[in-house]
Amino acid sequence: VPGRNGMFLATVTENGRTRATWRRGARARSGIEVTPLPGETVTAEALAPRVEEWSAFHETDTLPLTIMAAAPMPPQPTPGA
């Protein structure tokens, strides 16, 4: 998923399918913010073990996890239009 300045956003994948993007919050202790892609659903319960692994790897306390609102689905073209 393209981000800004030619960088890619960090993604949440499940079984090879990209479900969401994530980032650390703007403030030091604000935690991890996850934004589902249009039409996808993610839960904090499913992601909690991965956040704990990430925090352990970076030798930090486990950060709070926030699921942001998903972007709306883009309009689909009407067949024959």
mmCIF file of C-alpha atoms in Angstrom:
data_model
loop_
_atom_site.group_PDB
_atom_site.id
_atom_site.type_symbol
_atom_site.label_atom_id
_atom_site.label_comp_id
_atom_site.label_asym_id
_atom_site.label_seq_id
_atom_site.Cartn_x
_atom_site.Cartn_y
_atom_site.Cartn_z
ATOM 1 C CA VAL A 1 0.000 0.000 0.000
ATOM 2 C CA PRO A 2 1.731 3.212 -1.113
ATOM 3 C CA GLY A 3 2.364 5.863 1.517
ATOM 4 C CA ARG A 4 4.103 9.204 1.200
ATOM 5 C CA ASN A 5 7.501 10.038 -0.308
ATOM 6 C CA GLY A 6 7.754 6.688 -2.082
ATOM 7 C CA MET A 7 7.558 4.681 1.152
ATOM 8 C CA PHE A 8 5.099 1.867 1.726
ATOM 9 C CA LEU A 9 2.797 1.788 4.746
ATOM 10 C CA ALA A 10 3.185 -1.029 7.259
ATOM 11 C CA THR A 11 0.522 -3.640 6.586
ATOM 12 C CA VAL A 12 -1.457 -6.253 8.496
ATOM 13 C CA THR A 13 -1.736 -9.472 6.518
ATOM 14 C CA GLU A 14 -3.608 -12.704 7.132
ATOM 15 C CA ASN A 15 -3.137 -15.804 4.976
ATOM 16 C CA GLY A 16 -1.374 -13.697 2.331
ATOM 17 C CA ARG A 17 -4.146 -11.097 2.117
ATOM 18 C CA THR A 18 -3.570 -7.482 3.137
ATOM 19 C CA ARG A 19 -6.267 -6.509 5.641
ATOM 20 C CA ALA A 20 -5.141 -3.177 7.120
ATOM 21 C CA THR A 21 -2.355 -0.651 7.542
ATOM 22 C CA TRP A 22 -0.795 0.276 10.871
ATOM 23 C CA ARG A 23 1.436 2.946 12.364
ATOM 24 C CA ARG A 24 2.632 4.141 15.702
ATOM 25 C CA GLY A 25 0.554 6.988 17.033
ATOM 26 C CA ALA A 26 1.758 10.572 16.803
ATOM 27 C CA ARG A 27 2.601 10.787 20.509
ATOM 28 C CA ALA A 28 5.267 8.721 22.252
ATOM 29 C CA ARG A 29 2.906 6.508 24.294
ATOM 30 C CA SER A 30 -0.180 6.714 22.089
ATOM 31 C CA GLY A 31 0.216 3.133 20.872
ATOM 32 C CA ILE A 32 -0.430 1.419 17.564
ATOM 33 C CA GLU A 33 -3.192 2.609 15.234
ATOM 34 C CA VAL A 34 -4.645 0.066 12.793
ATOM 35 C CA THR A 35 -6.819 1.195 9.862
ATOM 36 C CA PRO A 36 -8.694 -1.588 8.019
ATOM 37 C CA LEU A 37 -8.732 -1.423 4.236
ATOM 38 C CA PRO A 38 -12.140 -0.921 2.578
ATOM 39 C CA GLY A 39 -14.272 -4.034 2.975
ATOM 40 C CA GLU A 40 -11.928 -5.645 5.545
ATOM 41 C CA THR A 41 -12.461 -6.294 9.254
ATOM 42 C CA VAL A 42 -9.785 -6.616 11.938
ATOM 43 C CA THR A 43 -10.169 -7.056 15.690
ATOM 44 C CA ALA A 44 -7.957 -5.987 18.566
ATOM 45 C CA GLU A 45 -8.177 -9.506 20.011
ATOM 46 C CA ALA A 46 -6.701 -11.040 16.857
ATOM 47 C CA LEU A 47 -3.884 -8.481 16.677
ATOM 48 C CA ALA A 48 -2.950 -8.390 20.378
ATOM 49 C CA PRO A 49 -0.432 -11.285 20.195
ATOM 50 C CA ARG A 50 1.335 -9.644 17.227
ATOM 51 C CA VAL A 51 1.531 -6.303 19.072
ATOM 52 C CA GLU A 52 3.072 -8.085 22.060
ATOM 53 C CA GLU A 53 5.661 -9.744 19.776
ATOM 54 C CA TRP A 54 6.453 -6.409 18.115
ATOM 55 C CA SER A 55 6.851 -4.710 21.500
ATOM 56 C CA ALA A 56 9.142 -7.477 22.772
ATOM 57 C CA PHE A 57 11.285 -7.267 19.615
ATOM 58 C CA HIS A 58 11.670 -3.499 20.077
ATOM 59 C CA GLU A 59 12.201 -3.951 23.834
ATOM 60 C CA THR A 60 9.318 -1.663 24.785
ATOM 61 C CA ASP A 61 6.270 -2.085 26.979
ATOM 62 C CA THR A 62 3.259 -3.459 25.136
ATOM 63 C CA LEU A 63 1.609 -0.473 23.497
ATOM 64 C CA PRO A 64 -2.156 0.104 23.428
ATOM 65 C CA LEU A 65 -3.889 -0.896 20.209
ATOM 66 C CA THR A 66 -6.519 1.288 18.540
ATOM 67 C CA ILE A 67 -8.647 0.131 15.600
ATOM 68 C CA MET A 68 -9.477 3.193 13.507
ATOM 69 C CA ALA A 69 -12.552 3.543 11.279
ATOM 70 C CA ALA A 70 -12.186 1.845 7.914
ATOM 71 C CA ALA A 71 -12.296 3.934 4.782
ATOM 72 C CA PRO A 72 -15.606 3.599 2.935
ATOM 73 C CA MET A 73 -15.812 1.269 -0.053
ATOM 74 C CA PRO A 74 -15.269 3.126 -3.316
ATOM 75 C CA PRO A 75 -18.285 3.210 -5.646
ATOM 76 C CA GLN A 76 -18.382 0.273 -8.042
ATOM 77 C CA PRO A 77 -19.038 0.875 -11.742
ATOM 78 C CA THR A 78 -22.470 -0.090 -12.948
ATOM 79 C CA PRO A 79 -22.374 -2.844 -15.587
ATOM 80 C CA GLY A 80 -23.381 -1.541 -18.987
ATOM 81 C CA ALA A 81 -22.954 2.107 -17.983
#
